Amino acid sequence: MKRYHVTTFGCQMNVHDSERIKGLLESLGLGEAGSADDADFLVFNTCTIREKADDRLVAHLMDARAAKRRDPDKVIVVGGCWSESMKDELFDQFPFVDLAFGPGNIHRLGDYIQAGGEIPRGHFSTFDTFSGELPLKRDRDFQAWMQISTGCNCNCAYCIVPSVRGREHSRHPGGLIREAERLAGDGVRELTLLGQNVNSYGRDLRPAVDTSFAALLRGLDAVHGIDRIRFTSPHPKDMRADVIEAMAECEAVCEQLHLPVQSGSTRILKAMRRTYSRERYLALVERIREAIPDVALTTDIIVGFPGETDADFADTLSLVDEVGYDHAFTFVYSARRGTEAARMPDQVPDEVRGDRIERLVERIQHHATARNAALVGTVQEVLVEGPSRTDPSVLRGRTRGGKALNFTGTALAGALVDVTVTGSTSQTLSGRQAAPVAAA
Ligand code: SAH
Ligand code: SF4
Ligand code: F3S
């Protein structure tokens, strides 16, 4: 049997796409290799969101080239966003690559990888269908991703995603509900909905299909066996009252929200084309906290966007203080080819960007520590993932707020248990399983 190995870069969307790639390869009769060394098919599912992502990938490709020199039968396959962004040059610059495809045509792999057959070279970039409909190989029994939409209609000035993932397409709500029912039947208890802009879901289907993100949340909430629903990432501009209401009212929808802000300066937000101001974002956070008081809020922030001054950066720090995030992903701005921001004057010097990111990370840590410490003494519902990787004598799971929690107890993986929180750091919580309450 031929064996494959998939190396995945980038976001959850790509991790999920890799599940589809693996499922598809297995349906063609290939088996998963324990390591890249043992594989006949080396698959790279790539990311190009920042320059660092490209650099890391190229290093991996050079290793693959060396492996192919030792064993010319190895097949090198490159998929994902970087592949799409390189479609015109990929085979010239990396002639050892056998097959390349973009995120919109994972399903075409099947046409080209015939068991034992020749592999012609090719690249397919147009959006054909959802990887969401493909077979799938999941690593976790109790948790699953569901791609509800693909592509992005926003024009964030710094972002390469719309050019590599295309326009937004939503999957049909009926198909999504059926998929959730199927997953629940397989034992899945937690669903994470994926999309570049999840809460604009359905706009491209209307008016033919009467749906919306809020309606989808309500539909999935009603699926028997699904105890937890999360989603990433919503855009603040589409975080309307109906979505907040659905979040507050649906029992399965977790008290967790990743709400990318990118900057705390209205001036920079405007240059980024985020279409909201600092004030509107803060007002939104207030409405969300009113509706869902214990919501865990996380965000994405970019420092060093072209033209960002000390005063703009100070606005970002003060917004972080006002919101008090549970956690944030922080990025140094990276110019991406073809984007509007890459052509802007006033690119911020490296030292300034480095200094700003350090100060921002420190501030984020401060709030994360405080937010986690405030949970000490509370009882949290935890979905048990199994023994902790670093200390197998304790169990590990996640709270509804999405926080990792290591605890002493006897529960099995996949169980929902109550845990009393006894300790915290900026990253994790610790605790002990609460005694079950006897049924009255
Ligand atoms: N669609 C999602 C995620 C996009 S990529 C969303 O809009 O939230 C994840 C994060 O990477 C973005 O939120 C942004 O903070 C960051 N990012 C995107 N392009 C970037 C760039 N050119 N430089 C630095 N960070 C970037
Ligand atoms: Fe990129 Fe903006 Fe779309 Fe997110 S919403 S994928 S940051 S263009
Ligand atoms: Fe990267 Fe593509 Fe995700 S560029 S961050 S893998 S959408």
GROMACS .gro file of C-alpha atoms and ligand atoms in nm:
model
  481
    1MET     CA    1   0.000   0.000   0.000
    2LYS     CA    2   0.126   0.349  -0.081
    3ARG     CA    3   0.154   0.580   0.216
    4TYR     CA    4   0.099   0.952   0.254
    5HIS     CA    5   0.207   1.215   0.502
    6VAL     CA    6   0.036   1.552   0.534
    7THR     CA    7   0.214   1.852   0.688
    8THR     CA    8  -0.029   2.130   0.773
    9PHE     CA    9   0.045   2.501   0.810
   10GLY     CA   10  -0.182   2.791   0.894
   11CYS     CA   11  -0.523   2.825   1.048
   12GLN     CA   12  -0.798   2.587   1.160
   13MET     CA   13  -0.945   2.609   0.814
   14ASN     CA   14  -0.632   2.440   0.684
   15VAL     CA   15  -0.625   2.186   0.967
   16HIS     CA   16  -0.978   2.096   0.873
   17ASP     CA   17  -0.897   2.088   0.501
   18SER     CA   18  -0.617   1.843   0.589
   19GLU     CA   19  -0.875   1.614   0.746
   20ARG     CA   20  -1.048   1.618   0.408
   21ILE     CA   21  -0.724   1.562   0.219
   22LYS     CA   22  -0.645   1.261   0.440
   23GLY     CA   23  -0.998   1.126   0.405
   24LEU     CA   24  -0.977   1.160   0.028
   25LEU     CA   25  -0.637   0.990   0.006
   26GLU     CA   26  -0.762   0.703   0.220
   27SER     CA   27  -1.068   0.665   0.000
   28LEU     CA   28  -0.820   0.620  -0.288
   29GLY     CA   29  -0.656   0.334  -0.101
   30LEU     CA   30  -0.357   0.513   0.050
   31GLY     CA   31  -0.260   0.471   0.416
   32GLU     CA   32  -0.117   0.728   0.656
   33ALA     CA   33   0.259   0.700   0.715
   34GLY     CA   34   0.400   0.740   1.064
   35SER     CA   35   0.646   1.004   0.942
   36ALA     CA   36   0.737   1.192   0.627
   37ASP     CA   37   1.039   0.960   0.583
   38ASP     CA   38   0.814   0.657   0.539
   39ALA     CA   39   0.573   0.827   0.300
   40ASP     CA   40   0.542   0.786  -0.078
   41PHE     CA   41   0.323   1.097  -0.102
   42LEU     CA   42   0.448   1.408   0.077
   43VAL     CA   43   0.160   1.652   0.100
   44PHE     CA   44   0.202   2.009   0.222
   45ASN     CA   45  -0.112   2.204   0.303
   46THR     CA   46   0.021   2.556   0.302
   47CYS     CA   47  -0.043   2.904   0.443
   48THR     CA   48   0.071   3.244   0.318
   49ILE     CA   49  -0.084   3.481   0.571
   50ARG     CA   50   0.249   3.635   0.673
   51GLU     CA   51   0.598   3.630   0.526
   52LYS     CA   52   0.718   3.401   0.804
   53ALA     CA   53   0.467   3.139   0.693
   54ASP     CA   54   0.620   3.142   0.344
   55ASP     CA   55   0.974   3.113   0.479
   56ARG     CA   56   0.888   2.818   0.697
   57LEU     CA   57   0.722   2.639   0.411
   58VAL     CA   58   1.010   2.692   0.170
   59ALA     CA   59   1.243   2.531   0.426
   60HIS     CA   60   1.012   2.228   0.435
   61LEU     CA   61   1.001   2.211   0.058
   62MET     CA   62   1.380   2.207   0.045
   63ASP     CA   63   1.379   1.905   0.278
   64ALA     CA   64   1.126   1.739   0.050
   65ARG     CA   65   1.348   1.805  -0.251
   66ALA     CA   66   1.639   1.637  -0.070
   67ALA     CA   67   1.417   1.339   0.013
   68LYS     CA   68   1.312   1.312  -0.349
   69ARG     CA   69   1.674   1.318  -0.460
   70ARG     CA   70   1.736   1.014  -0.241
   71ASP     CA   71   1.416   0.848  -0.356
   72PRO     CA   72   1.287   0.977  -0.692
   73ASP     CA   73   0.963   0.780  -0.654
   74LYS     CA   74   0.843   1.016  -0.384
   75VAL     CA   75   0.552   1.231  -0.497
   76ILE     CA   76   0.543   1.590  -0.373
   77VAL     CA   77   0.202   1.752  -0.353
   78VAL     CA   78   0.143   2.113  -0.249
   79GLY     CA   79  -0.202   2.244  -0.160
   80GLY     CA   80  -0.348   2.536   0.032
   81CYS     CA   81  -0.323   2.913   0.024
   82TRP     CA   82   0.044   2.957  -0.058
   83SER     CA   83   0.005   2.715  -0.346
   84GLU     CA   84  -0.282   2.922  -0.481
   85SER     CA   85  -0.086   3.246  -0.441
   86MET     CA   86   0.206   3.093  -0.633
   87LYS     CA   87   0.008   2.932  -0.909
   88ASP     CA   88   0.189   3.116  -1.188
   89GLU     CA   89   0.540   3.046  -1.064
   90LEU     CA   90   0.521   2.736  -0.852
   91PHE     CA   91   0.635   2.481  -1.107
   92ASP     CA   92   0.913   2.709  -1.235
   93GLN     CA   93   1.051   2.788  -0.893
   94PHE     CA   94   0.995   2.446  -0.742
   95PRO     CA   95   1.024   2.204  -1.034
   96PHE     CA   96   1.040   1.902  -0.802
   97VAL     CA   97   0.676   1.957  -0.705
   98ASP     CA   98   0.457   1.701  -0.881
   99LEU     CA   99   0.110   1.831  -0.815
  100ALA     CA  100  -0.031   2.155  -0.681
  101PHE     CA  101  -0.380   2.266  -0.600
  102GLY     CA  102  -0.557   2.549  -0.421
  103PRO     CA  103  -0.799   2.544  -0.128
  104GLY     CA  104  -1.099   2.545  -0.365
  105ASN     CA  105  -1.014   2.223  -0.543
  106ILE     CA  106  -0.910   1.965  -0.289
  107HIS     CA  107  -1.163   1.729  -0.444
  108ARG     CA  108  -0.968   1.730  -0.771
  109LEU     CA  109  -0.688   1.540  -0.600
  110GLY     CA  110  -0.895   1.230  -0.658
  111ASP     CA  111  -0.890   1.282  -1.034
  112TYR     CA  112  -0.513   1.299  -1.035
  113ILE     CA  113  -0.405   1.052  -0.775
  114GLN     CA  114  -0.537   0.728  -0.916
  115ALA     CA  115  -0.419   0.439  -0.708
  116GLY     CA  116  -0.093   0.331  -0.865
  117GLY     CA  117  -0.144   0.557  -1.169
  118GLU     CA  118   0.072   0.825  -1.323
  119ILE     CA  119   0.052   1.169  -1.176
  120PRO     CA  120   0.035   1.438  -1.437
  121ARG     CA  121   0.130   1.787  -1.333
  122GLY     CA  122  -0.138   2.041  -1.300
  123HIS     CA  123  -0.277   2.328  -1.109
  124PHE     CA  124  -0.640   2.403  -1.053
  125SER     CA  125  -0.734   2.728  -0.899
  126THR     CA  126  -1.094   2.810  -0.966
  127PHE     CA  127  -1.341   2.749  -0.691
  128ASP     CA  128  -1.537   2.434  -0.768
  129THR     CA  129  -1.691   2.297  -0.457
  130PHE     CA  130  -1.663   2.268  -0.083
  131SER     CA  131  -1.407   2.051   0.077
  132GLY     CA  132  -1.684   2.027   0.336
  133GLU     CA  133  -1.857   1.764   0.124
  134LEU     CA  134  -1.555   1.535   0.103
  135PRO     CA  135  -1.484   1.226   0.309
  136LEU     CA  136  -1.298   1.304   0.624
  137LYS     CA  137  -1.050   1.159   0.867
  138ARG     CA  138  -1.083   1.313   1.213
  139ASP     CA  139  -0.822   1.289   1.487
  140ARG     CA  140  -1.060   1.358   1.775
  141ASP     CA  141  -1.366   1.154   1.859
  142PHE     CA  142  -1.571   1.411   2.048
  143GLN     CA  143  -1.490   1.731   1.865
  144ALA     CA  144  -1.538   1.823   1.503
  145TRP     CA  145  -1.498   2.116   1.273
  146MET     CA  146  -1.760   2.214   1.026
  147GLN     CA  147  -1.678   2.445   0.738
  148ILE     CA  148  -1.991   2.658   0.699
  149SER     CA  149  -1.853   2.897   0.441
  150THR     CA  150  -1.542   2.952   0.240
  151GLY     CA  151  -1.377   3.262   0.098
  152CYS     CA  152  -1.416   3.620   0.210
  153ASN     CA  153  -1.588   3.927   0.063
  154CYS     CA  154  -1.405   4.176   0.287
  155ASN     CA  155  -1.124   4.398   0.165
  156CYS     CA  156  -0.901   4.424   0.470
  157ALA     CA  157  -0.609   4.617   0.325
  158TYR     CA  158  -0.340   4.390   0.472
  159CYS     CA  159  -0.497   4.054   0.396
  160ILE     CA  160  -0.416   3.802   0.125
  161VAL     CA  161  -0.695   3.559   0.212
  162PRO     CA  162  -0.962   3.692  -0.030
  163SER     CA  163  -0.721   3.655  -0.320
  164VAL     CA  164  -0.637   3.293  -0.236
  165ARG     CA  165  -0.968   3.167  -0.099
  166GLY     CA  166  -1.196   3.357  -0.334
  167ARG     CA  167  -1.540   3.507  -0.283
  168GLU     CA  168  -1.757   3.396   0.000
  169HIS     CA  169  -1.972   3.088  -0.054
  170SER     CA  170  -2.198   2.948   0.214
  171ARG     CA  171  -2.296   2.585   0.241
  172HIS     CA  172  -2.663   2.503   0.241
  173PRO     CA  173  -2.811   2.506   0.594
  174GLY     CA  174  -2.994   2.177   0.541
  175GLY     CA  175  -2.669   2.002   0.452
  176LEU     CA  176  -2.498   2.151   0.757
  177ILE     CA  177  -2.773   2.035   0.993
  178ARG     CA  178  -2.758   1.684   0.843
  179GLU     CA  179  -2.380   1.683   0.880
  180ALA     CA  180  -2.413   1.787   1.245
  181GLU     CA  181  -2.667   1.509   1.302
  182ARG     CA  182  -2.433   1.259   1.143
  183LEU     CA  183  -2.141   1.381   1.355
  184ALA     CA  184  -2.354   1.367   1.671
  185GLY     CA  185  -2.446   1.010   1.577
  186ASP     CA  186  -2.073   0.932   1.562
  187GLY     CA  187  -2.028   1.060   1.917
  188VAL     CA  188  -1.926   1.421   1.850
  189ARG     CA  189  -2.033   1.655   2.133
  190GLU     CA  190  -1.857   1.977   2.034
  191LEU     CA  191  -1.875   2.151   1.698
  192THR     CA  192  -1.657   2.438   1.585
  193LEU     CA  193  -1.798   2.623   1.286
  194LEU     CA  194  -1.535   2.759   1.051
  195GLY     CA  195  -1.536   3.041   0.801
  196GLN     CA  196  -1.326   3.350   0.723
  197ASN     CA  197  -1.625   3.555   0.824
  198VAL     CA  198  -1.868   3.310   0.985
  199ASN     CA  199  -2.133   3.561   1.078
  200SER     CA  200  -2.193   3.679   0.726
  201TYR     CA  201  -2.299   3.320   0.661
  202GLY     CA  202  -2.595   3.280   0.430
  203ARG     CA  203  -2.589   3.621   0.268
  204ASP     CA  204  -2.493   3.471  -0.068
  205LEU     CA  205  -2.774   3.213  -0.043
  206ARG     CA  206  -3.052   3.463   0.016
  207PRO     CA  207  -3.320   3.521  -0.100
  208ALA     CA  208  -3.341   3.174  -0.258
  209VAL     CA  209  -3.265   3.018   0.080
  210ASP     CA  210  -3.403   3.192   0.387
  211THR     CA  211  -3.115   3.164   0.632
  212SER     CA  212  -2.864   3.358   0.841
  213PHE     CA  213  -2.587   3.286   1.087
  214ALA     CA  214  -2.826   3.332   1.379
  215ALA     CA  215  -3.071   3.087   1.221
  216LEU     CA  216  -2.791   2.837   1.165
  217LEU     CA  217  -2.684   2.862   1.531
  218ARG     CA  218  -3.041   2.795   1.637
  219GLY     CA  219  -3.073   2.501   1.397
  220LEU     CA  220  -2.750   2.342   1.519
  221ASP     CA  221  -2.838   2.408   1.882
  222ALA     CA  222  -3.145   2.189   1.831
  223VAL     CA  223  -2.937   1.891   1.708
  224HIS     CA  224  -2.961   1.621   1.972
  225GLY     CA  225  -2.622   1.522   2.116
  226ILE     CA  226  -2.437   1.843   2.027
  227ASP     CA  227  -2.361   1.996   2.367
  228ARG     CA  228  -2.120   2.266   2.260
  229ILE     CA  229  -2.098   2.497   1.961
  230ARG     CA  230  -1.815   2.739   1.892
  231PHE     CA  231  -1.728   2.937   1.581
  232THR     CA  232  -1.438   3.129   1.434
  233SER     CA  233  -1.397   3.398   1.315
  234PRO     CA  234  -1.684   3.641   1.324
  235HIS     CA  235  -1.635   3.993   1.188
  236PRO     CA  236  -1.739   4.275   1.421
  237LYS     CA  237  -1.931   4.445   1.140
  238ASP     CA  238  -2.164   4.144   1.108
  239MET     CA  239  -2.211   4.087   1.481
  240ARG     CA  240  -2.572   4.200   1.484
  241ALA     CA  241  -2.843   4.175   1.749
  242ASP     CA  242  -2.988   3.851   1.612
  243VAL     CA  243  -2.649   3.676   1.643
  244ILE     CA  244  -2.594   3.803   1.998
  245GLU     CA  245  -2.946   3.692   2.092
  246ALA     CA  246  -2.893   3.347   1.942
  247MET     CA  247  -2.564   3.314   2.131
  248ALA     CA  248  -2.729   3.412   2.457
  249GLU     CA  249  -3.033   3.189   2.408
  250CYS     CA  250  -2.887   2.872   2.258
  251GLU     CA  251  -2.780   2.639   2.534
  252ALA     CA  252  -2.512   2.467   2.329
  253VAL     CA  253  -2.349   2.787   2.205
  254CYS     CA  254  -2.049   2.844   2.432
  255GLU     CA  255  -1.982   3.164   2.623
  256GLN     CA  256  -1.681   3.236   2.411
  257LEU     CA  257  -1.622   3.482   2.133
  258HIS     CA  258  -1.317   3.549   1.919
  259LEU     CA  259  -1.378   3.900   1.793
  260PRO     CA  260  -1.081   4.023   1.588
  261VAL     CA  261  -1.025   4.396   1.645
  262GLN     CA  262  -0.688   4.438   1.463
  263SER     CA  263  -0.628   4.789   1.600
  264GLY     CA  264  -0.761   5.027   1.865
  265SER     CA  265  -0.713   5.335   1.648
  266THR     CA  266  -1.008   5.447   1.439
  267ARG     CA  267  -0.769   5.606   1.193
  268ILE     CA  268  -0.582   5.280   1.139
  269LEU     CA  269  -0.904   5.077   1.132
  270LYS     CA  270  -1.018   5.300   0.850
  271ALA     CA  271  -0.693   5.253   0.659
  272MET     CA  272  -0.730   4.879   0.716
  273ARG     CA  273  -1.085   4.897   0.573
  274ARG     CA  274  -1.229   4.718   0.872
  275THR     CA  275  -1.549   4.928   0.843
  276TYR     CA  276  -1.595   4.990   1.216
  277SER     CA  277  -1.449   5.248   1.452
  278ARG     CA  278  -1.294   5.197   1.794
  279GLU     CA  279  -1.613   5.333   1.950
  280ARG     CA  280  -1.840   5.098   1.758
  281TYR     CA  281  -1.626   4.801   1.852
  282LEU     CA  282  -1.629   4.896   2.220
  283ALA     CA  283  -2.006   4.949   2.212
  284LEU     CA  284  -2.042   4.606   2.056
  285VAL     CA  285  -1.833   4.449   2.331
  286GLU     CA  286  -2.057   4.615   2.585
  287ARG     CA  287  -2.373   4.478   2.423
  288ILE     CA  288  -2.221   4.130   2.406
  289ARG     CA  289  -2.121   4.139   2.773
  290GLU     CA  290  -2.469   4.257   2.869
  291ALA     CA  291  -2.627   3.964   2.688
  292ILE     CA  292  -2.364   3.705   2.786
  293PRO     CA  293  -2.211   3.828   3.113
  294ASP     CA  294  -1.944   3.559   3.158
  295VAL     CA  295  -1.834   3.551   2.792
  296ALA     CA  296  -1.463   3.484   2.732
  297LEU     CA  297  -1.343   3.734   2.474
  298THR     CA  298  -1.039   3.684   2.255
  299THR     CA  299  -0.908   3.880   1.958
  300ASP     CA  300  -0.648   3.928   1.685
  301ILE     CA  301  -0.432   4.241   1.682
  302ILE     CA  302  -0.182   4.364   1.424
  303VAL     CA  303   0.094   4.608   1.518
  304GLY     CA  304   0.293   4.816   1.275
  305PHE     CA  305   0.033   4.859   1.003
  306PRO     CA  306   0.165   5.123   0.756
  307GLY     CA  307   0.130   5.469   0.904
  308GLU     CA  308   0.072   5.347   1.262
  309THR     CA  309   0.205   5.618   1.493
  310ASP     CA  310   0.289   5.601   1.864
  311ALA     CA  311  -0.051   5.759   1.931
  312ASP     CA  312  -0.229   5.493   1.723
  313PHE     CA  313  -0.045   5.221   1.908
  314ALA     CA  314  -0.134   5.382   2.241
  315ASP     CA  315  -0.499   5.357   2.128
  316THR     CA  316  -0.451   4.985   2.075
  317LEU     CA  317  -0.306   4.942   2.425
  318SER     CA  318  -0.589   5.140   2.581
  319LEU     CA  319  -0.851   4.939   2.392
  320VAL     CA  320  -0.690   4.621   2.523
  321ASP     CA  321  -0.719   4.765   2.874
  322GLU     CA  322  -1.080   4.867   2.824
  323VAL     CA  323  -1.189   4.528   2.692
  324GLY     CA  324  -0.968   4.312   2.915
  325TYR     CA  325  -0.938   4.017   2.676
  326ASP     CA  326  -0.907   3.661   2.797
  327HIS     CA  327  -0.645   3.604   2.533
  328ALA     CA  328  -0.525   3.755   2.206
  329PHE     CA  329  -0.325   3.655   1.903
  330THR     CA  330  -0.081   3.931   1.821
  331PHE     CA  331   0.087   3.979   1.487
  332VAL     CA  332   0.357   4.201   1.348
  333TYR     CA  333   0.225   4.346   1.024
  334SER     CA  334   0.368   4.168   0.723
  335ALA     CA  335   0.337   4.310   0.372
  336ARG     CA  336   0.166   4.062   0.139
  337ARG     CA  337   0.198   4.088  -0.232
  338GLY     CA  338  -0.100   4.216  -0.419
  339THR     CA  339  -0.257   4.372  -0.110
  340GLU     CA  340  -0.347   4.737  -0.082
  341ALA     CA  341  -0.138   4.789   0.232
  342ALA     CA  342   0.179   4.658   0.067
  343ARG     CA  343   0.168   4.964  -0.160
  344MET     CA  344   0.109   5.214   0.120
  345PRO     CA  345   0.378   5.463   0.215
  346ASP     CA  346   0.504   5.488   0.574
  347GLN     CA  347   0.586   5.123   0.632
  348VAL     CA  348   0.681   5.107   1.001
  349PRO     CA  349   1.047   5.021   1.071
  350ASP     CA  350   1.129   4.677   1.209
  351GLU     CA  351   1.262   4.800   1.546
  352VAL     CA  352   0.946   4.998   1.610
  353ARG     CA  353   0.726   4.701   1.523
  354GLY     CA  354   0.938   4.475   1.745
  355ASP     CA  355   0.912   4.712   2.038
  356ARG     CA  356   0.535   4.750   1.996
  357ILE     CA  357   0.464   4.381   1.978
  358GLU     CA  358   0.662   4.323   2.297
  359ARG     CA  359   0.467   4.586   2.484
  360LEU     CA  360   0.139   4.455   2.348
  361VAL     CA  361   0.212   4.093   2.440
  362GLU     CA  362   0.301   4.203   2.791
  363ARG     CA  363  -0.033   4.386   2.825
  364ILE     CA  364  -0.230   4.093   2.685
  365GLN     CA  365  -0.058   3.858   2.932
  366HIS     CA  366  -0.145   4.088   3.217
  367HIS     CA  367  -0.517   4.074   3.135
  368ALA     CA  368  -0.512   3.700   3.057
  369THR     CA  369  -0.358   3.636   3.399
  370ALA     CA  370  -0.620   3.848   3.572
  371ARG     CA  371  -0.913   3.697   3.380
  372ASN     CA  372  -0.798   3.344   3.459
  373ALA     CA  373  -0.728   3.425   3.825
  374ALA     CA  374  -1.087   3.550   3.856
  375LEU     CA  375  -1.207   3.197   3.776
  376VAL     CA  376  -1.031   3.043   4.077
  377GLY     CA  377  -1.299   2.913   4.313
  378THR     CA  378  -1.564   2.876   4.043
  379VAL     CA  379  -1.699   2.549   3.907
  380GLN     CA  380  -1.654   2.506   3.532
  381GLU     CA  381  -1.806   2.252   3.297
  382VAL     CA  382  -1.522   2.074   3.120
  383LEU     CA  383  -1.524   1.851   2.813
  384VAL     CA  384  -1.258   1.592   2.896
  385GLU     CA  385  -0.998   1.539   2.624
  386GLY     CA  386  -0.797   1.272   2.810
  387PRO     CA  387  -0.476   1.263   3.013
  388SER     CA  388  -0.260   1.575   2.998
  389ARG     CA  389   0.029   1.541   2.755
  390THR     CA  390   0.279   1.691   2.995
  391ASP     CA  391   0.156   1.513   3.310
  392PRO     CA  392  -0.043   1.194   3.244
  393SER     CA  393  -0.148   1.176   3.610
  394VAL     CA  394  -0.395   1.460   3.550
  395LEU     CA  395  -0.677   1.502   3.302
  396ARG     CA  396  -0.709   1.780   3.051
  397GLY     CA  397  -1.010   1.944   2.898
  398ARG     CA  398  -1.162   2.275   2.803
  399THR     CA  399  -1.417   2.497   2.971
  400ARG     CA  400  -1.710   2.644   2.783
  401GLY     CA  401  -1.504   2.962   2.767
  402GLY     CA  402  -1.244   2.767   2.570
  403LYS     CA  403  -0.980   2.761   2.843
  404ALA     CA  404  -0.750   2.464   2.888
  405LEU     CA  405  -0.794   2.311   3.233
  406ASN     CA  406  -0.576   2.040   3.391
  407PHE     CA  407  -0.746   1.863   3.677
  408THR     CA  408  -0.743   1.564   3.904
  409GLY     CA  409  -1.034   1.329   3.857
  410THR     CA  410  -1.152   1.002   3.710
  411ALA     CA  411  -1.366   1.104   3.411
  412LEU     CA  412  -1.325   0.943   3.070
  413ALA     CA  413  -1.240   1.129   2.752
  414GLY     CA  414  -1.554   1.272   2.596
  415ALA     CA  415  -1.734   1.323   2.929
  416LEU     CA  416  -1.869   1.659   3.042
  417VAL     CA  417  -1.778   1.707   3.407
  418ASP     CA  418  -1.782   1.986   3.661
  419VAL     CA  419  -1.441   2.095   3.783
  420THR     CA  420  -1.362   2.331   4.070
  421VAL     CA  421  -1.089   2.570   3.960
  422THR     CA  422  -0.808   2.587   4.217
  423GLY     CA  423  -0.525   2.756   4.030
  424SER     CA  424  -0.443   2.961   3.721
  425THR     CA  425  -0.170   3.106   3.503
  426SER     CA  426  -0.199   3.333   3.201
  427GLN     CA  427  -0.238   3.024   2.979
  428THR     CA  428  -0.417   2.753   3.174
  429LEU     CA  429  -0.637   2.668   3.470
  430SER     CA  430  -0.596   2.382   3.714
  431GLY     CA  431  -0.852   2.218   3.938
  432ARG     CA  432  -1.018   1.907   4.075
  433GLN     CA  433  -1.327   1.726   3.960
  434ALA     CA  434  -1.626   1.833   4.167
  435ALA     CA  435  -1.824   1.563   4.346
  436PRO     CA  436  -2.129   1.472   4.141
  437VAL     CA  437  -2.450   1.611   4.284
  438ALA     CA  438  -2.688   1.330   4.375
  439ALA     CA  439  -3.009   1.336   4.176
  440ALA     CA  440  -3.297   1.463   4.385
  441SAH     N1  441  -1.082   3.575   0.861
  441SAH     C1  442  -1.031   3.580   0.989
  441SAH     C2  443  -0.885   3.541   1.004
  441SAH     C3  444  -0.789   3.598   0.909
  441SAH     S1  445  -0.621   3.555   0.931
  441SAH     C4  446  -1.063   3.714   1.044
  441SAH     O1  447  -1.085   3.807   0.971
  441SAH     O2  448  -1.065   3.726   1.163
  441SAH     C5  449  -0.594   3.568   1.103
  441SAH     C6  450  -0.531   3.694   1.149
  441SAH     O3  451  -0.406   3.713   1.089
  441SAH     C7  452  -0.608   3.820   1.118
  441SAH     O4  453  -0.714   3.841   1.204
  441SAH     C8  454  -0.501   3.925   1.131
  441SAH     O5  455  -0.490   3.969   1.265
  441SAH     C9  456  -0.373   3.849   1.095
  441SAH     N2  457  -0.321   3.893   0.966
  441SAH    C10  458  -0.379   3.881   0.845
  441SAH     N3  459  -0.300   3.935   0.750
  441SAH    C11  460  -0.190   3.983   0.812
  441SAH    C12  461  -0.073   4.050   0.768
  441SAH     N4  462  -0.054   4.080   0.641
  441SAH     N5  463   0.020   4.083   0.860
  441SAH    C13  464   0.003   4.054   0.990
  441SAH     N6  465  -0.106   3.991   1.037
  441SAH    C14  466  -0.203   3.956   0.950
  442SF4    FE1  467  -0.874   3.871   0.575
  442SF4    FE2  468  -1.037   4.061   0.658
  442SF4    FE3  469  -1.138   3.853   0.526
  442SF4    FE4  470  -1.043   3.818   0.771
  442SF4     S1  471  -1.221   3.946   0.714
  442SF4     S2  472  -1.002   3.690   0.594
  442SF4     S3  473  -0.874   3.962   0.782
  442SF4     S4  474  -0.998   4.007   0.442
  443F3S    FE1  475  -0.316   3.083   0.613
  443F3S    FE2  476  -0.494   3.039   0.429
  443F3S    FE3  477  -0.559   3.016   0.683
  443F3S     S1  478  -0.338   3.195   0.425
  443F3S     S2  479  -0.425   3.162   0.785
  443F3S     S3  480  -0.415   2.890   0.577
  443F3S     S4  481  -0.688   3.092   0.519
   0.00000   0.00000   0.00000
